[in-house]
Tab-separated table of C-alpha atoms in Angstrom:
chain	number	residue	atom	x	y	z
L	148	MET	CA	213.678	-93.058	118.921
L	149	SER	CA	216.047	-91.310	116.453
L	150	SER	CA	219.890	-91.570	115.917
L	151	ASN	CA	219.826	-88.387	118.185
L	152	SER	CA	218.078	-89.841	121.225
L	153	THR	CA	220.100	-90.269	124.421
L	154	PHE	CA	219.759	-92.271	127.684
L	155	TYR	CA	223.252	-91.975	129.584
L	156	SER	CA	224.278	-91.798	133.081
L	157	ASP	CA	226.701	-89.292	134.852
L	158	ASP	CA	228.974	-91.612	136.769
L	159	SER	CA	230.825	-89.942	139.771
L	160	SER	CA	233.042	-91.258	142.541
L	161	VAL	CA	235.997	-90.420	144.960
L	162	ALA	CA	238.904	-92.291	145.852
L	163	GLN	CA	238.301	-92.094	149.474
L	164	SER	CA	236.249	-90.166	152.163
L	165	PRO	CA	236.418	-86.289	152.323
L	166	ALA	CA	237.022	-86.968	155.995
L	167	ASN	CA	240.710	-87.598	154.837
L	168	GLY	CA	240.780	-84.139	153.235
L	169	ALA	CA	239.673	-82.653	150.058
L	170	GLN	CA	238.977	-85.278	147.292
L	171	MET	CA	238.504	-84.716	143.595
L	172	LEU	CA	235.332	-86.205	142.064
L	173	SER	CA	236.160	-88.654	139.189
L	174	VAL	CA	233.518	-87.921	136.563
L	175	SER	CA	232.699	-89.737	133.441
L	176	TYR	CA	229.578	-90.496	131.364
L	177	SER	CA	228.050	-93.918	129.780
L	178	SER	CA	225.009	-94.738	127.656
L	179	VAL	CA	222.712	-96.866	129.693
L	180	SER	CA	221.679	-98.331	126.411
L	181	SER	CA	223.984	-99.972	124.041
L	182	ALA	CA	221.839	-98.794	121.109
L	183	LEU	CA	222.262	-95.138	121.970
L	184	ARG	CA	225.187	-92.675	122.330
L	185	VAL	CA	226.500	-90.267	125.042
L	186	PRO	CA	225.774	-86.735	123.632
L	187	THR	CA	228.259	-83.854	123.385
L	188	LEU	CA	227.744	-81.963	126.572
L	189	ALA	CA	227.979	-78.170	126.747
L	190	VAL	CA	230.159	-76.277	129.392
L	191	ASP	CA	228.891	-73.716	131.669
L	192	ARG	CA	230.247	-70.350	131.555
L	193	LEU	CA	230.466	-68.115	134.524
L	194	VAL	CA	231.671	-64.577	135.588
L	195	THR	CA	234.333	-64.554	138.130
L	196	ASN	CA	236.665	-61.877	139.324
L	197	GLY	CA	235.361	-59.846	136.662
L	198	ALA	CA	236.236	-62.073	133.733
L	199	VAL	CA	234.202	-65.117	132.053
L	200	ALA	CA	235.537	-68.564	132.564
L	201	SER	CA	234.350	-72.040	131.469
L	202	THR	CA	233.742	-75.195	133.466
L	203	ALA	CA	235.710	-78.247	132.388
L	204	MET	CA	234.331	-81.281	130.634
L	205	PRO	CA	234.160	-83.798	132.542
L	206	PRO	CA	233.479	-81.466	135.120
L	207	GLN	CA	236.429	-80.989	137.790
L	208	VAL	CA	234.863	-81.022	141.118
L	209	GLN	CA	236.439	-81.045	144.739
L	210	VAL	CA	234.528	-82.576	147.426
L	211	SER	CA	235.117	-81.773	151.117
L	212	TYR	CA	233.275	-81.497	154.501
L	213	ASN	CA	231.916	-78.126	155.636
L	214	GLY	CA	230.543	-78.887	159.001
L	215	ALA	CA	227.595	-81.209	158.578
L	216	ASN	CA	227.304	-80.445	154.903
L	217	VAL	CA	229.146	-81.912	151.802
L	218	GLN	CA	230.790	-78.906	149.810
L	219	GLU	CA	231.326	-79.360	145.989
L	220	ASP	CA	233.553	-76.596	144.528
L	221	TYR	CA	233.298	-76.726	140.604
L	222	LEU	CA	236.398	-75.698	139.035
L	223	ALA	CA	237.053	-73.884	135.801
L	224	ALA	CA	239.031	-75.649	133.013
L	225	ASP	CA	242.344	-74.440	134.380
L	226	GLY	CA	241.624	-76.936	137.309
L	227	LYS	CA	242.221	-74.065	140.022
L	228	THR	CA	239.596	-71.237	139.852
L	229	THR	CA	236.292	-71.948	141.514
L	230	LEU	CA	233.238	-71.047	139.544
L	231	ARG	CA	230.718	-72.150	141.845
L	232	THR	CA	230.177	-73.845	145.161
L	233	VAL	CA	227.238	-76.150	146.124
L	234	LEU	CA	226.573	-77.482	149.682
L	235	GLY	CA	224.690	-80.815	149.928
L	236	THR	CA	222.606	-79.992	153.316
L	237	SER	CA	220.339	-83.112	153.630
L	238	TYR	CA	220.906	-87.045	152.379
L	239	THR	CA	218.335	-89.619	152.456
L	240	VAL	CA	219.319	-93.110	151.344
L	241	VAL	CA	216.037	-95.299	149.929
L	242	PRO	CA	216.751	-98.956	149.486
L	243	LEU	CA	215.275	-100.405	146.406
L	244	THR	CA	213.706	-104.025	146.282
L	245	GLY	CA	211.418	-105.860	144.343
L	246	LEU	CA	209.845	-105.040	140.997
L	247	ILE	CA	211.191	-102.049	139.251
L	248	SER	CA	207.720	-101.073	138.347
L	249	ALA	CA	206.681	-100.733	141.962
L	250	SER	CA	209.473	-98.268	142.922
L	251	PRO	CA	208.773	-95.295	144.958
L	252	ALA	CA	206.466	-92.957	143.017
L	253	GLU	CA	208.922	-89.850	143.859
L	254	LEU	CA	211.900	-91.737	141.724
L	255	PHE	CA	209.817	-92.068	138.647
L	256	ALA	CA	208.185	-88.471	138.893
L	257	ASN	CA	211.028	-86.281	140.025
L	258	SER	CA	213.999	-88.027	138.298
L	259	ALA	CA	214.864	-89.035	134.692
L	260	VAL	CA	214.447	-92.849	135.815
L	261	GLY	CA	210.916	-92.132	135.255
L	262	LEU	CA	211.492	-91.778	131.369
L	263	ILE	CA	211.437	-95.755	131.237
L	264	THR	CA	207.798	-95.775	132.281
L	265	ASN	CA	206.905	-94.308	128.933
L	266	THR	CA	205.884	-96.455	125.954
L	267	ILE	CA	206.508	-96.263	122.165
L	268	ASN	CA	203.706	-97.408	120.100
L	269	GLY	CA	202.324	-99.037	123.042
L	270	GLN	CA	205.297	-101.135	123.752
L	271	ALA	CA	207.034	-100.826	127.167
L	272	LEU	CA	210.652	-99.594	127.228
L	273	TYR	CA	211.734	-101.943	129.870
L	274	ASN	CA	210.675	-105.345	131.253
L	275	THR	CA	207.903	-104.710	133.864
L	276	GLN	CA	208.681	-107.909	135.544
L	277	ALA	CA	212.432	-106.928	136.205
L	278	THR	CA	213.547	-106.546	139.830
L	279	TRP	CA	216.142	-104.530	141.582
L	280	GLN	CA	219.576	-106.084	142.011
L	281	THR	CA	220.745	-106.955	145.721
L	282	GLY	CA	221.982	-103.724	147.393
L	283	ALA	CA	220.340	-101.286	144.856
L	284	ALA	CA	219.444	-97.824	146.443
L	285	TYR	CA	219.132	-94.044	145.747
L	286	VAL	CA	220.093	-91.017	147.777
L	287	LYS	CA	217.934	-87.946	147.872
L	288	VAL	CA	219.969	-84.960	148.325
L	289	VAL	CA	219.087	-81.268	149.115
L	290	ARG	CA	221.614	-78.861	147.748
L	291	GLN	CA	222.024	-75.145	147.824
L	292	TYR	CA	224.336	-72.496	146.221
L	293	ALA	CA	227.042	-71.224	148.806
L	294	ALA	CA	227.760	-67.930	147.023
L	295	ASP	CA	226.213	-65.730	144.471
L	296	THR	CA	226.864	-67.202	141.037
L	297	LEU	CA	226.575	-65.377	137.784
L	298	TYR	CA	226.119	-67.512	134.620
L	299	ALA	CA	226.925	-65.918	131.195
L	300	TYR	CA	225.467	-66.683	127.788
L	301	ASP	CA	225.125	-65.305	124.299
L	302	CYS	CA	222.825	-62.445	123.852
L	303	VAL	CA	221.917	-62.907	120.442
L	304	ALA	CA	222.524	-65.737	117.978
L	305	PRO	CA	224.534	-67.925	116.949
L	306	ALA	CA	225.726	-69.808	119.952
L	307	THR	CA	229.403	-69.335	120.734
L	308	THR	CA	231.743	-71.444	122.757
L	309	GLY	CA	234.866	-70.263	124.604
L	310	ASN	CA	235.014	-67.345	127.046
L	311	THR	CA	233.799	-64.495	124.995
L	312	PRO	CA	229.901	-64.717	124.826
L	313	THR	CA	228.279	-62.672	122.141
L	314	PRO	CA	227.316	-59.018	123.991
L	315	CYS	CA	223.893	-57.529	123.739
L	316	SER	CA	225.720	-54.417	122.779
L	317	ALA	CA	229.340	-53.509	121.911
L	318	ALA	CA	228.753	-49.811	121.398
L	319	ILE	CA	227.073	-48.854	124.890
L	320	SER	CA	229.427	-49.066	127.682
L	321	THR	CA	227.263	-48.122	130.782
L	322	LEU	CA	224.146	-49.680	132.075
L	323	GLU	CA	222.390	-46.353	132.371
L	324	GLY	CA	222.708	-45.885	128.761
L	325	PHE	CA	221.655	-49.438	127.945
L	326	PHE	CA	217.989	-49.192	128.834
L	327	PRO	CA	215.088	-49.654	127.740
L	328	TYR	CA	216.217	-52.905	126.677
L	329	THR	CA	213.962	-55.621	124.947
L	330	SER	CA	214.831	-59.112	125.522
L	331	THR	CA	213.774	-61.540	122.827
L	332	ALA	CA	214.696	-64.331	125.112
L	333	ASP	CA	212.555	-63.096	127.997
L	334	GLY	CA	209.651	-61.756	125.604
L	335	LYS	CA	209.792	-58.370	127.843
L	336	THR	CA	211.239	-54.734	127.614
L	337	TYR	CA	213.314	-54.104	130.610
L	338	GLN	CA	213.552	-50.575	132.034
L	339	LEU	CA	216.506	-49.253	134.100
L	340	GLY	CA	214.177	-49.012	137.358
L	341	ASP	CA	213.072	-52.869	136.834
L	342	GLY	CA	216.308	-53.774	138.605
L	343	GLN	CA	219.273	-52.489	140.760
L	344	ILE	CA	222.894	-51.850	139.805
L	345	VAL	CA	225.431	-53.825	141.946
L	346	THR	CA	228.690	-55.314	141.881
L	347	VAL	CA	228.670	-59.016	141.474
L	348	ALA	CA	231.269	-61.531	140.513
L	349	GLY	CA	233.556	-58.590	139.917
L	350	VAL	CA	231.513	-56.891	137.271
L	351	ARG	CA	229.133	-53.747	137.454
L	352	ALA	CA	225.704	-55.300	136.964
L	353	TRP	CA	222.200	-54.741	136.799
L	354	VAL	CA	220.073	-57.338	138.358
L	355	ALA	CA	216.412	-57.625	137.701
L	356	ASN	CA	213.955	-57.443	140.871
L	357	ALA	CA	211.523	-59.957	139.523
L	358	GLN	CA	212.744	-63.590	139.164
L	359	LEU	CA	213.332	-64.899	135.743
L	360	GLY	CA	211.279	-68.280	136.089
L	361	GLY	CA	213.740	-71.228	136.286
L	362	ALA	CA	213.103	-74.140	138.250
L	363	THR	CA	216.089	-72.752	140.476
L	364	THR	CA	215.299	-69.167	141.413
L	365	ASP	CA	217.330	-66.835	139.233
L	366	TYR	CA	217.395	-63.191	138.143
L	367	ARG	CA	218.163	-61.605	134.566
L	368	VAL	CA	221.574	-59.718	134.761
L	369	TYR	CA	223.052	-57.369	132.235
L	370	TYR	CA	226.648	-56.385	133.176
L	371	GLN	CA	229.462	-54.178	131.973
L	372	SER	CA	232.307	-56.240	130.079
L	373	ASN	CA	234.907	-55.253	127.701
L	374	GLY	CA	233.384	-51.907	126.733
L	375	GLY	CA	230.016	-53.409	126.090
L	376	ILE	CA	226.881	-54.996	127.781
L	377	SER	CA	226.516	-58.669	128.126
L	378	ALA	CA	223.619	-60.704	129.513
L	379	GLY	CA	223.480	-63.255	132.212
L	380	TYR	CA	221.532	-64.729	135.145
L	381	LEU	CA	222.193	-64.763	138.631
L	382	ILE	CA	221.365	-67.514	141.305
L	383	ARG	CA	221.848	-65.995	144.691
L	384	SER	CA	223.851	-67.550	147.661
L	385	GLY	CA	221.540	-69.816	149.759
L	386	THR	CA	219.202	-70.600	147.007
L	387	THR	CA	218.094	-74.281	146.823
L	388	LEU	CA	218.648	-76.236	143.508
L	389	GLN	CA	215.336	-77.257	142.342
L	390	ILE	CA	214.116	-79.532	139.682
L	391	THR	CA	210.826	-79.626	137.575
L	392	PRO	CA	209.225	-82.953	137.577
L	393	LEU	CA	209.209	-84.960	134.429
L	394	GLY	CA	205.458	-84.449	134.158
L	395	GLY	CA	205.824	-80.561	134.869
L	396	GLY	CA	204.285	-78.887	137.945
L	397	THR	CA	206.000	-77.151	140.949
L	398	PRO	CA	209.722	-77.567	141.272
L	399	GLN	CA	210.994	-79.796	143.943
L	400	SER	CA	214.003	-79.843	145.991
L	401	ASN	CA	215.639	-83.215	145.975
L	402	ALA	CA	218.134	-84.577	143.509
L	403	TYR	CA	218.127	-88.298	142.976
L	404	PHE	CA	221.434	-90.427	142.700
L	405	LEU	CA	221.458	-93.967	142.019
L	406	ASN	CA	224.047	-96.336	143.186
L	407	GLY	CA	226.004	-98.886	140.858
L	408	ALA	CA	223.505	-101.600	141.836
L	409	ALA	CA	220.508	-99.598	140.867
L	410	LEU	CA	221.899	-98.427	137.551
L	411	GLY	CA	223.082	-102.132	136.669
L	412	SER	CA	219.335	-103.131	137.563
L	413	LEU	CA	218.174	-100.557	134.829
L	414	LYS	CA	220.572	-101.548	132.065
L	415	SER	CA	219.425	-105.084	132.472
L	416	ALA	CA	215.708	-104.313	132.408
L	417	ILE	CA	215.531	-101.658	129.564
L	418	SER	CA	214.527	-103.047	125.995
L	419	PHE	CA	216.220	-100.476	123.983
């Protein structure tokens, strides 16, 4: 492992149940290993009401109940504007007991916890005889987007920060005059007929007919902004968030969240 290696947790909690009204999620980051650092995390940039806005870091998330679902509203850095909304639609609690090495296969295969099962020069990264602390458990959650969500990014290098991503063209102002366009990121040339022109997130946008290929189903987007054409990708309302297993393969729909006792067990077990 290098000095740039990281193994950290995203620690989230609420002061009280959303049954008492919407709650702000308290979010912080901590290294699971005392020998490693917490990385500098990038913010997301999304298009909303015709303009690009950045998420906060740490995230500002308002949690509430929406019928039988848990609603998470991710706010912009201003703490007011909702940039994306996610619904937790299914929750399963799985207790953890006995040896960590004998944990359910899904936990190791489908979450970052599985990283500890790797070896370096034949040496295990954790004490394979370590056990889960009393009360350890994880929660499986199925979540989906509750609205069409348009992410923005720099069309050409270098990477920038702030709310003005580098456009694909500053000279062409309409989508009809932009195509054909060769995307080096996608490795293909798009024609106007490969997508549909619609209004999304308050901008006039071309949305590809074919899926882009992310773990969570997404679509390439080019949109008109500030007299030019910028790039992004769209995740449609109702799309389930999916994660690619550590070893690759078919994306799966569950996210895995450890409770405090489970995280403490890992901190005690790892050997780096």
